[in-house]
Amino acid sequence: MVKPGDIVRIKTEDDVLEGTYIEKPTLLGADTIVLKLDHGYNIGIDKNKIKDIKIVKESIKRKVKHEPLPVDKKLPTVLILSTGGTISSKVDYTTGGVLAEYDARDFVEMCPELSKIANIQAERVMQIMSEDMGTDDWSNISKAVADRLKDVDGIVLTMGTDTFGYTAAALSFALKVNKPVVITAAQRSIDRGSSDAFFNLICAVKAAAEWDGAEVVTCMHGTSADDHCLLLRGSSVRKMHSSRRDAFRPINTHELATITPKKITPSNIKHKKRSKDKIVLNNLFSSDVALVYAHPGMKPEVFDMYQKYKGIIIAGTGFGHVPSQVYDRIKELVDNGVFVGMTTQCIYGSTSSTVYSPLRRLSLEVGITFLGDMLSETAFAKLSWACGSAKNIEEIKKTMLDNIAHESSNRRDFNDFLN
Ligand code: ASP
């Protein structure tokens, strides 16, 4: 009797297929079975066409034992805090999808190289996919980092990739740190041969243990091969591809350093150095904020939704445009005390409130605050943070225009486009 997880060979009328048998997802009809093939993709097979089915290897439930972690007094200490996501996931043979199951402790058991770089401590903060992370989670993660950073030489935070850029930005505002806080993740789950998890983890632990900086940064594959990772500022990183290992790119800037398991090579960008300064935590975030994407034919009533919000970010077209039919409705929001900030949906480059007359109107008459080259996702996280403690729209506006974590700059380097 074939069980989910068994490796089977199936002979059909026109093919022979080998793969892992997955319990049929309920969406498929009773006549279909599902195989996960070697390259990771699933295939449905019509039962009526099956001539023969053989078990090649029975599934074994892999138990990860927790041995005491080794301690080497000559090595720095790094704490890995896990929050879930694909890096913590393995294939769930009842659905064929991946489920967050492993935590920081398991990473150390499965990747003994980590213990050669640092004495590893491991804790689970939460176990969720990053699409489910909200402002309360940003608040709890920042607090966990602030509580533990003083006892170690650096922290690695693992999470899902989807909202990685938002969380990295949120933490960059919520925390002033005196050691590295390195966020990493994986595009492919740890139980797949092509997983990027271990290389990312090794480079992230190397950075947390040895980088001379004191900022919230991210550490992910720099190319699709396992040759180096890029250390990027948390306030200007974006997921630019849904599946590539090198999906995380610096926007309007470049890396702070490249990291290999053996070496850290700094770039020419100056960064804040490790120090004995106090760690400062301000983890109040508001969820009464939104990120709205401008589009052709946008209807004014879209903005009625936000009457009770504290603020919204509009990702405008080009330099920061919205269709003129929505101007009056946005002005009503601003007049009612809702902060409205403008970023560009071009991703690269900056907004401008002066190039075209409509932009001058949006800025001077409608009252929109133009946010320069700040990424839309970063602006959203910053707005949530600004609204968490500000008392009025003027304070929100001031915070949004202050450059707090290198989230905006006037520097333009031709080579920073699509790098
Ligand atoms: N949806 C997953 C998440 O963000 C994807 C990933 O981790 O790569 O948690």
Short mmCIF file of C-alpha atoms and ligand atoms in Angstrom, two decimals:
data_model
loop_
_atom_site.label_atom_id
_atom_site.label_comp_id
_atom_site.label_asym_id
_atom_site.label_seq_id
_atom_site.Cartn_x
_atom_site.Cartn_y
_atom_site.Cartn_z
CA MET A 1 0.00 0.00 0.00
CA VAL A 2 1.57 3.28 -1.16
CA LYS A 3 1.82 6.00 1.52
CA PRO A 4 2.43 9.75 1.13
CA GLY A 5 6.19 10.31 1.07
CA ASP A 6 7.05 6.97 -0.57
CA ILE A 7 9.17 7.12 -3.70
CA VAL A 8 7.30 5.26 -6.44
CA ARG A 9 7.78 4.26 -10.07
CA ILE A 10 4.60 4.53 -12.13
CA LYS A 11 4.09 3.01 -15.56
CA THR A 12 1.28 4.63 -17.56
CA GLU A 13 0.06 3.96 -21.06
CA ASP A 14 2.65 6.36 -22.45
CA ASP A 15 5.32 7.03 -19.80
CA VAL A 16 7.35 5.80 -16.82
CA LEU A 17 7.60 8.33 -14.00
CA GLU A 18 9.45 8.23 -10.71
CA GLY A 19 8.85 10.58 -7.81
CA THR A 20 7.46 11.09 -4.33
CA TYR A 21 3.84 10.12 -3.86
CA ILE A 22 1.79 12.97 -2.43
CA GLU A 23 -1.59 12.63 -0.80
CA LYS A 24 -4.05 13.99 -3.30
CA PRO A 25 -4.88 17.67 -2.78
CA THR A 26 -8.68 17.90 -2.40
CA LEU A 27 -8.90 20.26 -5.38
CA LEU A 28 -8.12 17.43 -7.76
CA GLY A 29 -10.72 14.84 -8.71
CA ALA A 30 -10.80 11.30 -7.28
CA ASP A 31 -9.25 9.97 -10.49
CA THR A 32 -5.94 11.79 -10.16
CA ILE A 33 -2.86 11.04 -8.10
CA VAL A 34 0.07 13.41 -7.63
CA LEU A 35 3.83 12.81 -7.87
CA LYS A 36 6.55 15.25 -6.82
CA LEU A 37 9.28 14.82 -9.41
CA ASP A 38 12.99 15.14 -8.69
CA HIS A 39 13.28 18.77 -9.82
CA GLY A 40 10.64 19.73 -7.23
CA TYR A 41 7.56 20.21 -9.42
CA ASN A 42 4.36 18.19 -9.03
CA ILE A 43 2.58 16.26 -11.76
CA GLY A 44 -0.97 14.89 -11.74
CA ILE A 45 -1.51 11.41 -13.22
CA ASP A 46 -4.83 10.00 -14.35
CA LYS A 47 -5.41 6.79 -12.31
CA ASN A 48 -7.16 5.14 -15.25
CA LYS A 49 -3.99 5.33 -17.30
CA ILE A 50 -1.78 3.65 -14.65
CA LYS A 51 -0.57 0.18 -15.66
CA ASP A 52 1.77 -0.49 -12.76
CA ILE A 53 2.90 1.21 -9.57
CA LYS A 54 5.96 0.08 -7.53
CA ILE A 55 7.40 1.42 -4.29
CA VAL A 56 11.08 2.21 -4.88
CA LYS A 57 11.74 3.50 -1.35
CA GLU A 58 9.44 3.73 1.64
CA SER A 59 9.19 7.10 3.37
CA ILE A 60 11.06 7.44 6.64
CA LYS A 61 10.13 10.02 9.21
CA ARG A 62 13.35 11.98 9.71
CA LYS A 63 13.89 12.91 13.33
CA VAL A 64 16.13 15.85 14.07
CA LYS A 65 17.71 15.20 17.48
CA HIS A 66 18.79 18.14 19.54
CA GLU A 67 22.31 17.48 20.85
CA PRO A 68 23.87 20.10 23.14
CA LEU A 69 25.52 22.73 20.91
CA PRO A 70 29.34 22.80 21.05
CA VAL A 71 31.08 25.81 22.63
CA ASP A 72 34.51 27.06 21.51
CA LYS A 73 35.70 29.92 23.70
CA LYS A 74 37.79 31.42 20.87
CA LEU A 75 34.76 31.95 18.61
CA PRO A 76 32.22 34.80 18.69
CA THR A 77 28.64 34.04 19.69
CA VAL A 78 25.75 34.38 17.25
CA LEU A 79 22.09 33.97 18.07
CA ILE A 80 19.82 32.66 15.30
CA LEU A 81 16.22 33.79 15.76
CA SER A 82 13.78 31.98 13.49
CA THR A 83 10.34 33.20 12.46
CA GLY A 84 9.26 30.68 9.78
CA GLY A 85 9.08 31.00 5.97
CA THR A 86 10.53 28.69 3.33
CA ILE A 87 13.90 28.51 5.07
CA SER A 88 12.08 26.72 7.91
CA SER A 89 10.01 24.58 5.59
CA LYS A 90 9.91 21.12 4.19
CA VAL A 91 7.58 19.43 1.78
CA ASP A 92 4.27 18.51 3.35
CA TYR A 93 3.33 15.24 1.68
CA THR A 94 -0.34 15.62 2.44
CA THR A 95 -0.68 18.75 0.29
CA GLY A 96 2.43 18.71 -1.88
CA GLY A 97 3.18 22.27 -0.75
CA VAL A 98 5.77 23.41 1.78
CA LEU A 99 5.08 24.04 5.44
CA ALA A 100 7.16 25.94 8.01
CA GLU A 101 8.40 23.27 10.43
CA TYR A 102 12.12 23.67 11.15
CA ASP A 103 13.39 26.28 13.57
CA ALA A 104 16.78 27.84 14.39
CA ARG A 105 17.82 24.86 16.48
CA ASP A 106 17.30 22.48 13.55
CA PHE A 107 19.43 24.69 11.26
CA VAL A 108 22.41 24.16 13.53
CA GLU A 109 21.84 20.39 13.65
CA MET A 110 21.53 20.20 9.87
CA CYS A 111 24.40 22.57 9.05
CA PRO A 112 27.36 21.77 11.33
CA GLU A 113 29.55 24.30 9.40
CA LEU A 114 27.78 27.04 11.36
CA SER A 115 29.48 25.92 14.57
CA LYS A 116 32.90 26.41 12.97
CA ILE A 117 32.19 30.11 12.44
CA ALA A 118 30.57 30.93 15.77
CA ASN A 119 29.13 29.51 18.93
CA ILE A 120 25.51 29.31 17.93
CA GLN A 121 22.51 29.94 20.11
CA ALA A 122 19.10 29.33 18.62
CA GLU A 123 15.57 30.44 19.44
CA ARG A 124 12.21 30.39 17.72
CA VAL A 125 10.34 33.71 17.88
CA MET A 126 7.38 32.57 15.78
CA GLN A 127 6.67 30.06 13.02
CA ILE A 128 4.70 31.74 10.22
CA MET A 129 4.94 32.43 6.51
CA SER A 130 5.99 36.00 5.88
CA GLU A 131 2.82 36.89 4.00
CA ASP A 132 1.07 36.53 7.37
CA MET A 133 3.45 38.91 9.15
CA GLY A 134 1.82 42.07 10.36
CA THR A 135 2.82 45.15 12.27
CA ASP A 136 2.47 43.32 15.64
CA ASP A 137 4.97 40.74 14.41
CA TRP A 138 7.44 43.50 13.43
CA SER A 139 7.03 44.83 16.92
CA ASN A 140 7.63 41.43 18.59
CA ILE A 141 10.63 40.61 16.39
CA SER A 142 12.27 44.00 17.07
CA LYS A 143 11.75 43.46 20.79
CA ALA A 144 13.26 39.96 20.67
CA VAL A 145 16.32 41.39 18.86
CA ALA A 146 16.71 44.28 21.31
CA ASP A 147 16.35 41.97 24.34
CA ARG A 148 19.01 39.52 23.15
CA LEU A 149 21.57 41.56 21.21
CA LYS A 150 23.49 42.67 24.29
CA ASP A 151 24.39 39.05 25.18
CA VAL A 152 25.84 38.01 21.80
CA ASP A 153 28.19 39.29 19.05
CA GLY A 154 25.52 39.44 16.38
CA ILE A 155 22.04 38.16 15.52
CA VAL A 156 20.81 36.27 12.45
CA LEU A 157 17.10 36.49 11.86
CA THR A 158 15.51 33.97 9.50
CA MET A 159 12.18 34.56 7.80
CA GLY A 160 10.14 34.11 4.63
CA THR A 161 11.20 35.94 1.49
CA ASP A 162 7.89 37.45 0.40
CA THR A 163 7.74 40.32 2.88
CA PHE A 164 11.44 40.20 3.76
CA GLY A 165 12.05 43.72 2.38
CA TYR A 166 9.19 45.18 4.44
CA THR A 167 10.44 43.54 7.66
CA ALA A 168 14.05 44.55 7.00
CA ALA A 169 12.88 48.15 6.58
CA ALA A 170 10.62 48.01 9.65
CA LEU A 171 13.49 46.75 11.83
CA SER A 172 15.83 49.41 10.42
CA PHE A 173 13.50 52.06 11.85
CA ALA A 174 12.54 50.31 15.09
CA LEU A 175 16.11 49.53 16.20
CA LYS A 176 19.32 51.45 16.72
CA VAL A 177 21.83 48.64 17.10
CA ASN A 178 25.47 48.41 18.16
CA LYS A 179 26.21 45.09 16.42
CA PRO A 180 25.06 43.45 13.19
CA VAL A 181 21.50 42.20 12.83
CA VAL A 182 21.53 40.07 9.69
CA ILE A 183 18.29 38.92 8.08
CA THR A 184 18.35 35.88 5.83
CA ALA A 185 15.89 33.53 4.13
CA ALA A 186 15.64 30.95 1.35
CA GLN A 187 13.79 30.80 -1.94
CA ARG A 188 13.81 26.95 -1.91
CA SER A 189 13.05 24.78 1.08
CA ILE A 190 15.84 23.14 3.01
CA ASP A 191 14.90 19.57 1.97
CA ARG A 192 15.46 20.32 -1.74
CA GLY A 193 18.84 19.68 -3.37
CA SER A 194 18.82 23.13 -4.92
CA SER A 195 18.05 24.91 -1.63
CA ASP A 196 19.84 28.21 -1.07
CA ALA A 197 19.18 27.97 2.68
CA PHE A 198 22.51 26.68 3.97
CA PHE A 199 24.74 28.96 1.89
CA ASN A 200 22.66 31.97 2.96
CA LEU A 201 22.77 30.84 6.61
CA ILE A 202 26.55 30.28 6.58
CA CYS A 203 27.21 33.71 5.04
CA ALA A 204 24.71 35.38 7.40
CA VAL A 205 26.35 33.79 10.47
CA LYS A 206 29.76 34.86 9.14
CA ALA A 207 28.48 38.45 8.84
CA ALA A 208 26.83 38.43 12.27
CA ALA A 209 30.03 37.06 13.84
CA GLU A 210 32.68 39.08 12.02
CA TRP A 211 31.35 42.11 10.11
CA ASP A 212 32.55 45.34 11.69
CA GLY A 213 29.22 47.09 11.11
CA ALA A 214 26.27 47.83 13.37
CA GLU A 215 23.20 48.03 11.18
CA VAL A 216 20.14 45.99 10.22
CA VAL A 217 21.22 44.27 7.00
CA THR A 218 20.16 41.40 4.76
CA CYS A 219 22.37 38.58 3.48
CA MET A 220 21.20 36.58 0.45
CA HIS A 221 22.71 35.04 -2.72
CA GLY A 222 24.48 37.59 -4.95
CA THR A 223 24.26 35.35 -8.05
CA SER A 224 22.36 32.16 -8.76
CA ALA A 225 25.47 30.09 -7.91
CA ASP A 226 26.76 29.38 -4.40
CA ASP A 227 29.65 31.82 -4.80
CA HIS A 228 28.85 34.83 -2.64
CA CYS A 229 26.13 36.62 -0.75
CA LEU A 230 25.43 40.35 -0.69
CA LEU A 231 25.15 42.28 2.54
CA LEU A 232 22.48 44.90 1.86
CA ARG A 233 21.03 47.72 3.90
CA GLY A 234 17.64 46.74 5.34
CA SER A 235 16.06 49.99 4.15
CA SER A 236 16.80 49.57 0.44
CA VAL A 237 16.41 45.91 -0.45
CA ARG A 238 13.67 44.40 -2.61
CA LYS A 239 12.61 40.95 -3.79
CA MET A 240 12.99 41.33 -7.58
CA HIS A 241 12.18 37.80 -8.72
CA SER A 242 9.64 35.27 -7.47
CA SER A 243 11.97 32.25 -7.51
CA ARG A 244 15.63 33.04 -8.35
CA ARG A 245 18.18 32.59 -5.55
CA ASP A 246 19.64 36.04 -6.32
CA ALA A 247 16.23 37.75 -6.14
CA PHE A 248 17.20 40.27 -3.46
CA ARG A 249 18.75 43.37 -4.97
CA PRO A 250 19.88 46.72 -3.60
CA ILE A 251 17.74 49.51 -5.08
CA ASN A 252 19.29 52.90 -5.92
CA THR A 253 22.43 51.79 -4.10
CA HIS A 254 24.77 48.81 -3.97
CA GLU A 255 25.96 46.27 -1.42
CA LEU A 256 27.74 47.14 1.85
CA ALA A 257 29.90 44.03 1.48
CA THR A 258 30.16 40.72 -0.30
CA ILE A 259 30.33 37.67 1.94
CA THR A 260 31.65 34.18 1.32
CA PRO A 261 32.00 31.47 3.98
CA LYS A 262 35.69 32.50 4.17
CA LYS A 263 35.80 36.23 3.58
CA ILE A 264 34.02 39.56 4.05
CA THR A 265 34.87 42.18 1.41
CA PRO A 266 33.52 45.65 2.17
CA SER A 267 32.36 47.99 -0.63
CA ASN A 268 33.03 51.73 -0.78
CA ILE A 269 29.77 52.56 1.07
CA LYS A 270 30.40 53.81 4.60
CA HIS A 271 28.51 52.07 7.36
CA LYS A 272 27.94 52.49 11.10
CA LYS A 273 30.60 50.59 13.06
CA ARG A 274 30.19 48.23 16.03
CA SER A 275 30.27 50.18 19.30
CA LYS A 276 29.31 50.10 22.95
CA ASP A 277 26.42 52.56 22.32
CA LYS A 278 23.08 51.78 23.91
CA ILE A 279 20.64 49.70 21.86
CA VAL A 280 17.51 51.79 21.27
CA LEU A 281 14.14 50.18 20.62
CA ASN A 282 11.05 52.01 19.37
CA ASN A 283 8.74 49.23 18.29
CA LEU A 284 5.40 51.01 18.06
CA PHE A 285 3.84 50.36 14.65
CA SER A 286 0.38 51.34 13.45
CA SER A 287 -1.68 49.08 11.21
CA ASP A 288 -3.88 52.01 10.06
CA VAL A 289 -1.73 52.56 7.00
CA ALA A 290 -1.89 51.37 3.39
CA LEU A 291 0.10 51.12 0.19
CA VAL A 292 -1.92 52.02 -2.90
CA TYR A 293 -0.82 51.41 -6.50
CA ALA A 294 -1.81 54.11 -9.00
CA HIS A 295 -3.09 52.86 -12.36
CA PRO A 296 -4.76 54.12 -15.53
CA GLY A 297 -8.46 54.78 -15.07
CA MET A 298 -8.18 54.77 -11.25
CA LYS A 299 -11.52 55.68 -9.67
CA PRO A 300 -11.78 58.45 -7.02
CA GLU A 301 -13.86 56.24 -4.71
CA VAL A 302 -10.84 53.97 -4.15
CA PHE A 303 -9.65 56.62 -1.69
CA ASP A 304 -12.90 56.61 0.34
CA MET A 305 -11.63 53.40 1.88
CA TYR A 306 -8.85 55.31 3.64
CA GLN A 307 -10.87 58.06 5.37
CA LYS A 308 -10.20 56.53 8.80
CA TYR A 309 -6.54 55.67 8.14
CA LYS A 310 -3.61 57.58 9.61
CA GLY A 311 -1.73 57.60 6.35
CA ILE A 312 -1.27 56.05 2.93
CA ILE A 313 1.61 55.70 0.51
CA ILE A 314 0.74 55.98 -3.16
CA ALA A 315 3.13 54.23 -5.54
CA GLY A 316 2.60 56.68 -8.40
CA THR A 317 3.58 56.37 -12.04
CA GLY A 318 6.87 57.88 -13.21
CA PHE A 319 7.92 60.86 -11.09
CA GLY A 320 4.84 60.36 -8.85
CA HIS A 321 1.68 60.85 -10.89
CA VAL A 322 -1.90 59.76 -10.29
CA PRO A 323 -4.73 60.36 -12.80
CA SER A 324 -6.14 63.88 -12.37
CA GLN A 325 -9.66 62.58 -11.65
CA VAL A 326 -8.50 61.42 -8.19
CA TYR A 327 -6.85 64.72 -7.10
CA ASP A 328 -9.93 66.12 -5.30
CA ARG A 329 -10.54 62.91 -3.37
CA ILE A 330 -6.92 62.75 -2.21
CA LYS A 331 -7.10 66.41 -1.14
CA GLU A 332 -10.15 65.56 0.99
CA LEU A 333 -8.06 62.87 2.76
CA VAL A 334 -5.19 65.29 3.42
CA ASP A 335 -7.61 67.99 4.66
CA ASN A 336 -9.06 65.42 7.07
CA GLY A 337 -5.62 64.75 8.58
CA VAL A 338 -4.59 61.63 6.65
CA PHE A 339 -0.91 61.70 5.63
CA VAL A 340 -0.44 60.95 1.91
CA GLY A 341 3.10 60.11 0.72
CA MET A 342 4.22 59.55 -2.88
CA THR A 343 6.80 57.04 -4.13
CA THR A 344 7.50 55.82 -7.65
CA GLN A 345 6.30 52.46 -8.96
CA CYS A 346 9.30 52.56 -11.35
CA ILE A 347 11.20 51.09 -8.34
CA TYR A 348 14.48 52.70 -9.48
CA GLY A 349 14.94 56.47 -9.51
CA SER A 350 13.12 59.12 -7.57
CA THR A 351 9.86 61.06 -7.42
CA SER A 352 9.94 64.74 -8.25
CA SER A 353 7.38 67.35 -7.28
CA THR A 354 8.66 69.94 -9.73
CA VAL A 355 9.28 68.47 -13.21
CA TYR A 356 5.65 68.76 -14.45
CA SER A 357 2.88 71.20 -13.51
CA PRO A 358 0.53 68.39 -12.35
CA LEU A 359 3.24 67.29 -9.92
CA ARG A 360 3.47 70.83 -8.52
CA ARG A 361 -0.32 70.78 -8.05
CA LEU A 362 -0.15 67.42 -6.27
CA SER A 363 2.48 68.70 -3.92
CA LEU A 364 1.36 72.31 -3.33
CA GLU A 365 -2.45 72.16 -3.72
CA VAL A 366 -3.38 68.55 -2.96
CA GLY A 367 -0.82 68.30 -0.14
CA ILE A 368 0.97 65.06 -1.04
CA THR A 369 4.46 64.58 0.45
CA PHE A 370 6.95 63.40 -2.19
CA LEU A 371 9.35 60.82 -0.77
CA GLY A 372 12.20 60.92 -3.30
CA ASP A 373 13.91 57.60 -3.98
CA MET A 374 12.52 55.77 -0.94
CA LEU A 375 11.24 52.33 -1.96
CA SER A 376 7.44 52.03 -1.78
CA GLU A 377 7.65 49.06 0.63
CA THR A 378 10.15 50.90 2.82
CA ALA A 379 7.93 53.98 2.80
CA PHE A 380 4.99 51.81 3.89
CA ALA A 381 6.97 50.29 6.79
CA LYS A 382 8.30 53.73 7.76
CA LEU A 383 4.81 55.21 7.70
CA SER A 384 3.53 52.42 9.95
CA TRP A 385 6.40 53.20 12.35
CA ALA A 386 5.93 56.99 12.14
CA CYS A 387 2.19 56.65 12.83
CA GLY A 388 2.94 54.34 15.77
CA SER A 389 4.20 57.23 17.89
CA ALA A 390 3.48 60.55 16.12
CA LYS A 391 0.76 62.73 17.59
CA ASN A 392 -0.30 64.58 14.46
CA ILE A 393 0.14 64.77 10.70
CA GLU A 394 2.92 67.38 11.01
CA GLU A 395 4.99 64.98 13.14
CA ILE A 396 4.31 62.15 10.70
CA LYS A 397 5.40 64.36 7.82
CA LYS A 398 8.59 65.39 9.59
CA THR A 399 9.53 61.77 10.35
CA MET A 400 8.77 60.69 6.79
CA LEU A 401 11.13 63.37 5.44
CA ASP A 402 13.95 62.73 7.94
CA ASN A 403 16.54 60.29 6.64
CA ILE A 404 16.63 57.80 9.53
CA ALA A 405 18.13 54.57 8.17
CA HIS A 406 19.61 55.63 4.80
CA GLU A 407 16.20 55.01 3.23
CA SER A 408 16.62 57.95 0.87
CA SER A 409 19.51 59.69 -0.78
CA ASN A 410 20.30 62.12 -3.56
CA ARG A 411 23.18 60.06 -4.82
CA ARG A 412 22.78 58.72 -8.35
CA ASP A 413 25.23 56.16 -9.61
CA PHE A 414 24.68 54.95 -13.16
CA ASN A 415 25.91 51.46 -12.19
CA ASP A 416 23.31 51.04 -9.43
CA PHE A 417 20.54 50.34 -11.98
CA LEU A 418 19.59 46.64 -12.28
CA ASN A 419 22.66 45.57 -10.33
N1 ASP B 1 5.65 32.66 1.04
C1 ASP B 1 6.91 32.34 1.68
C2 ASP B 1 7.15 33.35 2.79
O1 ASP B 1 7.40 34.47 2.50
C3 ASP B 1 8.00 32.35 0.68
C4 ASP B 1 9.39 32.18 1.22
O2 ASP B 1 9.67 32.07 2.38
O3 ASP B 1 10.31 32.14 0.38
O4 ASP B 1 7.11 32.99 3.93
#
